[in-house]
Every structure is written in structure tokens, then in C-alpha cells.
Short mmCIF file of N, CA, C and O in Angstrom, two decimals:
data_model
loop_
_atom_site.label_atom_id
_atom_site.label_comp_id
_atom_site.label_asym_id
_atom_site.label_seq_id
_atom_site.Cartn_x
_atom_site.Cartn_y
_atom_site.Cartn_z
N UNK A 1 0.83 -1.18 0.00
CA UNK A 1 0.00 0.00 0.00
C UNK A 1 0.88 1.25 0.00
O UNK A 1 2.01 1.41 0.44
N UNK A 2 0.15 2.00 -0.54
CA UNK A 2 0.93 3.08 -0.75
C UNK A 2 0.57 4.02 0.67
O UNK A 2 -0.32 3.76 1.48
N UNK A 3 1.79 5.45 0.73
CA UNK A 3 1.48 5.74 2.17
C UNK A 3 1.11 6.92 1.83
O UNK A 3 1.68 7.30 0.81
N UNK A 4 -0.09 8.14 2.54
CA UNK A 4 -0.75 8.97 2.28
C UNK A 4 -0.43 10.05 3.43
O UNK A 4 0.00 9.68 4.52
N UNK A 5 -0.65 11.36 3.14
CA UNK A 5 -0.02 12.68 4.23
C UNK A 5 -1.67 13.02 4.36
O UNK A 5 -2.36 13.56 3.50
N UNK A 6 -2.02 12.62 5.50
CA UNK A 6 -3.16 13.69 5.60
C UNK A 6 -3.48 14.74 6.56
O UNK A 6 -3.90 14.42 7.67
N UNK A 7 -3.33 15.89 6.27
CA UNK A 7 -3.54 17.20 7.26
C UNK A 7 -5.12 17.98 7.68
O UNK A 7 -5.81 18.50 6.81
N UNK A 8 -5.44 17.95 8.89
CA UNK A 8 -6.77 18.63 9.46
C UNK A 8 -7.00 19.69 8.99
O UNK A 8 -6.34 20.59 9.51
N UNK A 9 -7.76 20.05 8.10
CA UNK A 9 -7.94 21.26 8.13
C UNK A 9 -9.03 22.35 8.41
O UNK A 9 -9.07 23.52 8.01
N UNK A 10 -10.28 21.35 9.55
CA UNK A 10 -11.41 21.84 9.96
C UNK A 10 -11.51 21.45 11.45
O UNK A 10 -10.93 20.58 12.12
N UNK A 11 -12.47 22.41 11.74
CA UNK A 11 -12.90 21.90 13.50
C UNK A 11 -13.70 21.07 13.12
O UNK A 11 -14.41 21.11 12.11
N UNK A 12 -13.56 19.74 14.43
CA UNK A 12 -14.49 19.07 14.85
C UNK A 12 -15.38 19.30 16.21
O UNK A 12 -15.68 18.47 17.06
N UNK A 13 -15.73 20.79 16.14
CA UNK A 13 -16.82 21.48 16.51
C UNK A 13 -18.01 21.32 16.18
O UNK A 13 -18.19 21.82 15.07
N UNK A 14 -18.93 20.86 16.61
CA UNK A 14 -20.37 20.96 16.57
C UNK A 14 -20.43 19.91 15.12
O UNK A 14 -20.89 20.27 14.03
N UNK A 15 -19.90 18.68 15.41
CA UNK A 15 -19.65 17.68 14.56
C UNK A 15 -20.25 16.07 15.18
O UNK A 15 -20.10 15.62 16.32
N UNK A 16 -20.81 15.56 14.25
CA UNK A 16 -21.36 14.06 15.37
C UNK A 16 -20.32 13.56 16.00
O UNK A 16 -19.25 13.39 15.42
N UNK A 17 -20.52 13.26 17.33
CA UNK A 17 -19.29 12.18 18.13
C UNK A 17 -18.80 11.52 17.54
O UNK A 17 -17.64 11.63 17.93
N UNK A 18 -18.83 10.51 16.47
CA UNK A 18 -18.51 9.45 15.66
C UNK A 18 -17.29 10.42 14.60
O UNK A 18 -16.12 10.18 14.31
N UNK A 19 -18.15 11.50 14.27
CA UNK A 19 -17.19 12.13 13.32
C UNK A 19 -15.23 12.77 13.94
O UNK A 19 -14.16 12.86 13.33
N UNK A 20 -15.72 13.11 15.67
CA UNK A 20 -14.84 13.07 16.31
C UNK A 20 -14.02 12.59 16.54
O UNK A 20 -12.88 13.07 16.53
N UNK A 21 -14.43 11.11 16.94
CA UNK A 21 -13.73 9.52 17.04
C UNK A 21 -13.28 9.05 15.63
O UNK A 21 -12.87 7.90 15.79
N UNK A 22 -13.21 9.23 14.96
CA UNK A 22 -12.80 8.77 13.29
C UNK A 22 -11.14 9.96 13.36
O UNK A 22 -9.97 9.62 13.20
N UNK A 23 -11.67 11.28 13.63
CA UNK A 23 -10.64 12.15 13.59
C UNK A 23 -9.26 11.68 14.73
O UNK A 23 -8.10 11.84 14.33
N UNK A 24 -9.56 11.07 16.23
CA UNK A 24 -8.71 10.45 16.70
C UNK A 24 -8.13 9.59 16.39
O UNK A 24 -6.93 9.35 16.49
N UNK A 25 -9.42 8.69 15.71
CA UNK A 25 -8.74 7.20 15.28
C UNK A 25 -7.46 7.49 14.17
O UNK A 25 -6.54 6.69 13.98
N UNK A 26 -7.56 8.28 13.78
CA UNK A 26 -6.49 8.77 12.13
C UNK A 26 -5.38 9.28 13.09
O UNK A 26 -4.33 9.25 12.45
N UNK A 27 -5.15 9.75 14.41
CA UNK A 27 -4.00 10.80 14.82
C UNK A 27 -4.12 12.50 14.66
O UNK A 27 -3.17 13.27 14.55
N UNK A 28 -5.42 12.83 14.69
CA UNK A 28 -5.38 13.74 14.50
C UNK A 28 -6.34 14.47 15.62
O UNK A 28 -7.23 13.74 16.05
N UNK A 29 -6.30 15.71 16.11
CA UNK A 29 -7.23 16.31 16.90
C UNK A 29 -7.09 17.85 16.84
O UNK A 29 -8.11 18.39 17.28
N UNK A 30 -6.45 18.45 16.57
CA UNK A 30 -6.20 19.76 16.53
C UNK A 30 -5.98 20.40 14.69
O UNK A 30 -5.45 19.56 13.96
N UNK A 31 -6.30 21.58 14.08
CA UNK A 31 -6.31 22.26 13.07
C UNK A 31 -4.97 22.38 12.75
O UNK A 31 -4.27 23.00 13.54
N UNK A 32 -4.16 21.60 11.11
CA UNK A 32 -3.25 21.78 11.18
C UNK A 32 -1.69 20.79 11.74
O UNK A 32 -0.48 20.91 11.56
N UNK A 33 -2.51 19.91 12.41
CA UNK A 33 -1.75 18.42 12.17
C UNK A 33 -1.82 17.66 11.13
O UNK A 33 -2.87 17.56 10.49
N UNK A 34 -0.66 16.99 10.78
CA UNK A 34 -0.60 16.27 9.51
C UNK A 34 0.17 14.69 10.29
O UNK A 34 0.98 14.75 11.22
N UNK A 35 -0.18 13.75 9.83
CA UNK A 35 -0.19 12.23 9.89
C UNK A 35 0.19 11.90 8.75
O UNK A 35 -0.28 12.55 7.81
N UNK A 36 1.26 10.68 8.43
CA UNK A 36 1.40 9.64 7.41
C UNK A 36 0.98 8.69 7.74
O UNK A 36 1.24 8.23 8.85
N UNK A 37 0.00 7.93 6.64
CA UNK A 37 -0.17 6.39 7.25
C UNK A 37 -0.23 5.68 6.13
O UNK A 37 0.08 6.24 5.08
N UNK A 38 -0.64 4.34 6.13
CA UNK A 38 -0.30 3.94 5.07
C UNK A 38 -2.17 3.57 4.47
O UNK A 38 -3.19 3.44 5.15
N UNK A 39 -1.93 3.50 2.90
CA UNK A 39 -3.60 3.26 2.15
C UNK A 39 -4.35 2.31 2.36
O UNK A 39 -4.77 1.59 1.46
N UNK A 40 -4.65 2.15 3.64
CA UNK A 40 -5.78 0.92 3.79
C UNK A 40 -6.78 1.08 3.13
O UNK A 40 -7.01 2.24 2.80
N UNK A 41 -7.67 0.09 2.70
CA UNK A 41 -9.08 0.36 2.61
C UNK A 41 -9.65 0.89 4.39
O UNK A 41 -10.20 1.99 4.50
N UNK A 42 -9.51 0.26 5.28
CA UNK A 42 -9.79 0.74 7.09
C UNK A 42 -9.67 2.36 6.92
O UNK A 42 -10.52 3.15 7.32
N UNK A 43 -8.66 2.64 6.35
CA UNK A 43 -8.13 3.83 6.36
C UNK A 43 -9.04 4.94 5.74
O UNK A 43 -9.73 5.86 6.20
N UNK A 44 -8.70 4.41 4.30
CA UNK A 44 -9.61 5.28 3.52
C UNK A 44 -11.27 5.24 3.63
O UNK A 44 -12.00 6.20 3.39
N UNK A 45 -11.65 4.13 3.98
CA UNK A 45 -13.05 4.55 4.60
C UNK A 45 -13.06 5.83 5.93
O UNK A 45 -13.74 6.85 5.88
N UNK A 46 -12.29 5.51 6.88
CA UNK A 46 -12.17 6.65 7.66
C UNK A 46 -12.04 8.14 6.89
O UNK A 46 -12.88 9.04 7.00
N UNK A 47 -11.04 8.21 6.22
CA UNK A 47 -10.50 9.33 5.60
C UNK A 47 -12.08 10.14 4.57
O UNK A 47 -12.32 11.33 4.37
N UNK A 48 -12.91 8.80 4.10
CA UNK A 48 -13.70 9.46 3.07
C UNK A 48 -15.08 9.83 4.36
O UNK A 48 -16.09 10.43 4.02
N UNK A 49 -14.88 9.40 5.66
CA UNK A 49 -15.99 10.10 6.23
C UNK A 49 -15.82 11.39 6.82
O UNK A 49 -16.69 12.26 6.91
N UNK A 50 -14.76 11.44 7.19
CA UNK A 50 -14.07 12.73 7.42
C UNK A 50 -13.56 14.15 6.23
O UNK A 50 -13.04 15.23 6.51
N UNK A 51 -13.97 13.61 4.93
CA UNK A 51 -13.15 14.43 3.79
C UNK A 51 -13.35 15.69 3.98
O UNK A 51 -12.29 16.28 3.78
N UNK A 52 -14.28 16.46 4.29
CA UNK A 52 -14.51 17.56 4.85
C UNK A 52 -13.88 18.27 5.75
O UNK A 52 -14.11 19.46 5.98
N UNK A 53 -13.00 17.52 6.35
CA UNK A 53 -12.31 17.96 7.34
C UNK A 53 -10.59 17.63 7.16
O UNK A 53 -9.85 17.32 8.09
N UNK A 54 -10.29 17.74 6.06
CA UNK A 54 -9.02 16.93 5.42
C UNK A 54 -8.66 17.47 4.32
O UNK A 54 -9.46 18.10 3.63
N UNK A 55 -7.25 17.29 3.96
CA UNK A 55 -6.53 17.56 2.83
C UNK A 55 -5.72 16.06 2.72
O UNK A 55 -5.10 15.67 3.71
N UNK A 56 -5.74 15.43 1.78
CA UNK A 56 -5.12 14.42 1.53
C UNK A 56 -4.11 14.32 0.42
O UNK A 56 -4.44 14.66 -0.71
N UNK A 57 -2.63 13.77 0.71
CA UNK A 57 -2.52 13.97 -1.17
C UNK A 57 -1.44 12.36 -0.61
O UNK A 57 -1.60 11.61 0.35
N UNK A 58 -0.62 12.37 -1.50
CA UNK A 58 0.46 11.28 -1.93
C UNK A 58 1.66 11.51 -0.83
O UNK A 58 2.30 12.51 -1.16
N UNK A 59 2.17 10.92 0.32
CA UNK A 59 3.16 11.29 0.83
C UNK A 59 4.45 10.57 -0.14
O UNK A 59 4.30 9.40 -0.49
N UNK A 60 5.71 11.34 -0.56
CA UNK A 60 6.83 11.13 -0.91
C UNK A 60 7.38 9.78 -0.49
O UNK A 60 8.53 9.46 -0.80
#
């Protein structure tokens, strides 16, 4: 799998709990953190419920 950079780039303010817990589950909690992980499908289902709240691209 290939490995992916993904950076927060929204509050999870006034967001469903679940949408919260998806944002931990990835490593992320604050505006402006960025995580590498690698392309799961686990992953990218997380990532596509959250897209709204994300910048995703190709990590190097």
C-alpha cells in the first residue's frame, strides 16, 4: 500500500461524536496536524468520512 499525508484542516466542533472519534482514530485532533499512514481500505473509509475535514494527497 501506498502511504498517504493527511492534514486537518477543519474543527471538529459541533460535529457528530462518531465524526470526532474517526478524527482520533487517524491521529489527529487539533487544526493543522498532519499524519502519514499507510492506504488501507480501514483507512480510507475513515479518511472518506471525514473528507470535509481533510486535505489528503500522496506522501513522498
Amino acid at each position: 500500500m501506498a502511504k498517504i499525508r493527511i492534514t486537518q484542516t477543519g474543527s471538529p466542533i459541533r460535529r457528530d461524536k462518531t465524526q470526532r472519534a474517526t478524527l482520533v482514530g487517524l491521529g489527529l485532533n487539533k487544526i493543522g496536524r498532519t499524519v502519514e499512514v499507510e492506504g488501507t481500505p480501514d483507512v480510507l473509509g475513515q479518511v472518506r468520512k471525514v473528507q470535509h475535514l481533510l486535505q489528503v494527497e500522496k506522501a513522498a
